Short mmCIF file of C-alpha atoms and ligand atoms in Angstrom, two decimals:
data_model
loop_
_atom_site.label_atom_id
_atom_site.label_comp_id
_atom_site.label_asym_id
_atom_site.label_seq_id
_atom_site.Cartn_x
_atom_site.Cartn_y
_atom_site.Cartn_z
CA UNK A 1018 146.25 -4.41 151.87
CA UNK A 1019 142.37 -3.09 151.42
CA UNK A 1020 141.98 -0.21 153.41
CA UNK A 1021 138.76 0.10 156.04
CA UNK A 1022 136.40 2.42 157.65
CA UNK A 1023 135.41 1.60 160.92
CA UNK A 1024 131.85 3.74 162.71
CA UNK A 1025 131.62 3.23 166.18
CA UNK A 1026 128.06 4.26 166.58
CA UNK A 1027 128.33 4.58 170.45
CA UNK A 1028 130.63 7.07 170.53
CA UNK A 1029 128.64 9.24 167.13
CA UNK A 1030 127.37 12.59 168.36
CA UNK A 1031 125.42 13.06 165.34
CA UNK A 1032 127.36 15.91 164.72
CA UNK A 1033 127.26 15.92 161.01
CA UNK A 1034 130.83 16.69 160.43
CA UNK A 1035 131.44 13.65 158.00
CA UNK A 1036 128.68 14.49 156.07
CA UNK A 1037 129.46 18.14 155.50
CA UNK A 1038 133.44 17.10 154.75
CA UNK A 1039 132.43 14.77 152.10
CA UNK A 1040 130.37 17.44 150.36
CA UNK A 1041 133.00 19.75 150.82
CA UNK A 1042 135.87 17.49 149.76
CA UNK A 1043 133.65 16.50 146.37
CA UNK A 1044 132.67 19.85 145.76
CA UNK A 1045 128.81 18.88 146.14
CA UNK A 1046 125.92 21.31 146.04
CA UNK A 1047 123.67 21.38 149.28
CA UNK A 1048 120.10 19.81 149.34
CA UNK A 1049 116.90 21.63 149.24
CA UNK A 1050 115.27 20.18 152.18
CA UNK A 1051 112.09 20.74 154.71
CA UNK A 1052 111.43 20.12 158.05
CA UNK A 1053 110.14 16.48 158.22
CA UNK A 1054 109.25 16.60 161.50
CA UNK A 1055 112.72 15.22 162.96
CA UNK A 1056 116.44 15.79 162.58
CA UNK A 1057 117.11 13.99 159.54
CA UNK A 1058 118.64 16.17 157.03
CA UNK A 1059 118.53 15.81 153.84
CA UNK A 1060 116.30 12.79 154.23
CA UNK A 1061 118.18 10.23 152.49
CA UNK A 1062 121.18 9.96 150.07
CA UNK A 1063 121.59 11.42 146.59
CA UNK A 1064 123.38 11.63 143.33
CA UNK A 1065 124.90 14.99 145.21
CA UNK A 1066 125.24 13.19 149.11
CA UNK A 1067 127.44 10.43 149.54
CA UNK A 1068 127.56 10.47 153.19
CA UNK A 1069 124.57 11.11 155.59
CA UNK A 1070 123.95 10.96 159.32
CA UNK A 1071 120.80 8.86 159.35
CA UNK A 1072 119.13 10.06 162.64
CA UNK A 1073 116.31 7.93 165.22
CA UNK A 1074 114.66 9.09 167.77
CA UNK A 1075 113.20 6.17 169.83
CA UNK A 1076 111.45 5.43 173.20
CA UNK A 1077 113.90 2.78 174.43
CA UNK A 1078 112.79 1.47 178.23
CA UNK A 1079 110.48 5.05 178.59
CA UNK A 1080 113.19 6.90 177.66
CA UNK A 1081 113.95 9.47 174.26
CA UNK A 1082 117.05 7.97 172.88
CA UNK A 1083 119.27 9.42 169.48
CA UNK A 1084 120.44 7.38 167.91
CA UNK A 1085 122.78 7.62 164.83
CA UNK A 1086 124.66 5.67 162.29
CA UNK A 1087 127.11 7.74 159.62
CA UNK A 1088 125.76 5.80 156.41
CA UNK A 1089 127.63 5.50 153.49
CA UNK A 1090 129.40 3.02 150.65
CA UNK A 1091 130.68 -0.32 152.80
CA UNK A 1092 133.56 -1.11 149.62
CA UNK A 1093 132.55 -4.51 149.96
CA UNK A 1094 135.79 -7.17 149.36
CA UNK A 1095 133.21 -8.55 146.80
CA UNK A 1096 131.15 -5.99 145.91
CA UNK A 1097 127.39 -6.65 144.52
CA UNK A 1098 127.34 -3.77 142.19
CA UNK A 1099 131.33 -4.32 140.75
CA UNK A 1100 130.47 -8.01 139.72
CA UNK A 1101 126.62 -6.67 138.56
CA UNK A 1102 127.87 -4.32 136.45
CA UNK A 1103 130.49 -6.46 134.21
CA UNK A 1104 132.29 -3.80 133.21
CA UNK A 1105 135.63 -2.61 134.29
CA UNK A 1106 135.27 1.20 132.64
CA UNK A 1107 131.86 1.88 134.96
CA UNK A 1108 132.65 0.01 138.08
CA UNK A 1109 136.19 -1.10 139.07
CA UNK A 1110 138.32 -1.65 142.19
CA UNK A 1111 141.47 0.03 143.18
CA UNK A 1112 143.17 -2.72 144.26
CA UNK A 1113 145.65 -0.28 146.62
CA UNK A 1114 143.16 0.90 148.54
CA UNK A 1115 139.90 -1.80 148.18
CA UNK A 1116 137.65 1.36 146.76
CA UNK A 1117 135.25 0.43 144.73
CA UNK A 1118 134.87 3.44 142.26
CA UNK A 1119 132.29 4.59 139.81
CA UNK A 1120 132.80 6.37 136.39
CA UNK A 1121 131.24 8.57 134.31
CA UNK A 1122 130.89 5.20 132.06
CA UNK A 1123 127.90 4.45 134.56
CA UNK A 1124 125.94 6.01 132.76
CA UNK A 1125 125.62 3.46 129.85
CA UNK A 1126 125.51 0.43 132.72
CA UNK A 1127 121.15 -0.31 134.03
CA UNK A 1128 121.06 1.80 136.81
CA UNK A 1129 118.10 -0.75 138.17
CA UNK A 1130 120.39 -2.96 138.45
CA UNK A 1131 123.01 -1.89 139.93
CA UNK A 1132 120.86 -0.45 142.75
CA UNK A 1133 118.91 -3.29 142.97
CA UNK A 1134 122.38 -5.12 143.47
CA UNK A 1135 123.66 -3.50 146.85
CA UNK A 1136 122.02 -4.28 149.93
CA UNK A 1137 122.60 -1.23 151.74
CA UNK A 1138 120.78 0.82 148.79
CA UNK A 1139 124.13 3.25 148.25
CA UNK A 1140 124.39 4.03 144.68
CA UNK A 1141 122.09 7.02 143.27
CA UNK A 1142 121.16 7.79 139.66
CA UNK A 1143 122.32 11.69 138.23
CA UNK A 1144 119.64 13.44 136.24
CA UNK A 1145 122.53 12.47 133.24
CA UNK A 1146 122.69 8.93 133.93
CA UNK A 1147 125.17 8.49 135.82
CA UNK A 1148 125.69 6.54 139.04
CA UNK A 1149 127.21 8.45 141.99
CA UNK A 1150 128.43 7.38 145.48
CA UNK A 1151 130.94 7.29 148.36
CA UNK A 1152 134.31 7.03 146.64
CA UNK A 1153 136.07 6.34 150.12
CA UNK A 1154 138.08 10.12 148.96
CA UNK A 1155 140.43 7.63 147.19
CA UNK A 1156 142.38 10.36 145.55
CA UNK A 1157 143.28 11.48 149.47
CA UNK A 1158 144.34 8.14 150.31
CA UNK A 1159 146.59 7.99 147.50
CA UNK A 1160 147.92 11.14 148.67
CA UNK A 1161 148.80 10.02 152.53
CA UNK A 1162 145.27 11.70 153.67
CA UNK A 1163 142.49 10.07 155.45
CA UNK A 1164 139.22 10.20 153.61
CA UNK A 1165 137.43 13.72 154.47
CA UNK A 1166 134.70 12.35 156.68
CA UNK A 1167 137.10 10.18 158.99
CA UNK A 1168 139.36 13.61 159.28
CA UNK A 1169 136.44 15.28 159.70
CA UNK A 1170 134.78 13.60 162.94
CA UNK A 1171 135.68 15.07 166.42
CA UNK A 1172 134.78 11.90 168.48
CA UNK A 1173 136.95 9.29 166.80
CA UNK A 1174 133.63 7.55 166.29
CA UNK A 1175 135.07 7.17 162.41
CA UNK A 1176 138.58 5.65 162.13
CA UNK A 1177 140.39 4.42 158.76
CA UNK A 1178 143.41 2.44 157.56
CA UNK A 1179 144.84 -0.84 156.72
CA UNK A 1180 141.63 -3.50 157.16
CA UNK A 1181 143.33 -5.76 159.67
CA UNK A 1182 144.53 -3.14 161.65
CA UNK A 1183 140.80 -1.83 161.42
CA UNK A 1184 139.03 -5.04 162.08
CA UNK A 1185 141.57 -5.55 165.33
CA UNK A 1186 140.47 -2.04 166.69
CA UNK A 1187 136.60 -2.68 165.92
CA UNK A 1188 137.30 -5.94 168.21
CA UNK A 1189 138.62 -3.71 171.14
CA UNK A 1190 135.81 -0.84 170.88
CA UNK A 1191 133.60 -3.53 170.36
CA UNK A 1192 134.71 -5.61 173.92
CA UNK A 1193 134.09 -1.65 175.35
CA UNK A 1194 130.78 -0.59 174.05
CA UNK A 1195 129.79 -4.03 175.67
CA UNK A 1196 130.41 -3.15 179.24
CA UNK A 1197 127.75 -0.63 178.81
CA UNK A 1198 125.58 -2.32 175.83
CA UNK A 1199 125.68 -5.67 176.01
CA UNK A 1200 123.94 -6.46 172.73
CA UNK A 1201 126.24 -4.58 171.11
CA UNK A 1202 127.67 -6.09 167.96
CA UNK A 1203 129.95 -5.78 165.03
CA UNK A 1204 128.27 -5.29 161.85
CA UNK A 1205 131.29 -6.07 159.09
CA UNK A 1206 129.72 -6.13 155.86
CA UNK A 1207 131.61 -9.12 154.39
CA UNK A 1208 130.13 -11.65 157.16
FE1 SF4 B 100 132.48 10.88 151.47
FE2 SF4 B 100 135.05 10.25 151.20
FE3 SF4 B 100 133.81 9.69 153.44
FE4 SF4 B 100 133.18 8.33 151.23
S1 SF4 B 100 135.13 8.30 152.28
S2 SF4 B 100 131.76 9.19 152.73
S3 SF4 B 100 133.44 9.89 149.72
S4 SF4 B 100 134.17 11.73 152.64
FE1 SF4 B 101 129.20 10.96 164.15
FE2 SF4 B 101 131.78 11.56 163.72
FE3 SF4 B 101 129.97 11.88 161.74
FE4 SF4 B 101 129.96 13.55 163.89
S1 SF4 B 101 131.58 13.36 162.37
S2 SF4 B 101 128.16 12.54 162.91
S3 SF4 B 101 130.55 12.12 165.54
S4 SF4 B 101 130.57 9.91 162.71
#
């Protein structure tokens, strides 16, 4: 059974836990970053940042709302990049868990490509070639863990496990966040 990651964006504080657990976790360096102006920090993904809180600050009916979506990898079922990339020693899926994983073999796949293949615009090219992104922390999973950002995340806004069980809860928080946002909706990459 595929395993899932579920962000319920209504209940995100922006907090920035997942994205600090996932550098942690992966032993990533920080980003050199500026003040842009806005909250957004570092500005978009990287080679070296798998996960980021992608921050908007909008004047919804005269009023300054946040709001915030935890971006990262989706693991598609069928993923763009895995059947771009024809080759299972750069790009392959763990069929225990559903996470699609990159190698250091990426390096030799055309990195143009393969980011020109995923929709969301996840993977990100290393100053040696390779291609890095999300990984889903599949060696935690393999060891009874959740991934580090879902541990990570004080609101329960980011939940994990077995995809039906995941696509059944999205239903419920889904019928909730309703009551108070009617046009909310569930955005499930394989639909
Ligand atoms: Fe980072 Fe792991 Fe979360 Fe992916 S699943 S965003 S690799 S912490
Ligand atoms: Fe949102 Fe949870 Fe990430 Fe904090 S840790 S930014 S609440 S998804």
């Amino acid at each position: 059974m595929p395993k899932s990651i579920l962000i319920d964006t209504t209940v995100c504080t922006g907090c920035r836990g997942c994205q600090v657990a996932c550098k942690q976790w992966h032993n990533l360096p920080a980003e050199k970053t500026k003040n842009m102006g806005s909250y957004q920090n570092p500005q978009d993904l990287s080679f070296n940042t798998y996960k980021l809180v992608r921050m908007n600050e909008q004047i919804i009916n005269g009023r300054l709302e946040w709001l915030f979506f935890a971006d990262q990898c989706r693991h598609y079922l069928d993923a763009p990049c895995l059947e771009t990339a024809f080759d299972k020693n750069a790009i392959y899926r763990d069929d225990a868990t559903g996470a699609v994983q990159y190698t250091k073999q990426t390096k030799k796949l055309d990195a143009d490509e393969i980011t020109g293949s995923c929709p969301y615009n996840i993977p990100r090219q290393a100053p040696d070639g390779t291609l890095a992104k999300c990984d889903m922390c599949n060696d935690r999973i393999h060891n009874g863990l959740q991934p580090a950002c879902v541990a990570a995340c004080p609101t329960g806004a980011m939940q994990f496990g077995d995809r039906d069980e995941i696509l059944e809860l999205a239903g419920k928080r889904l019928a909730k966040a309703r009551k108070k946002f009617p046009k909310a909706r569930l955005l499930n990459p394989e639909e």
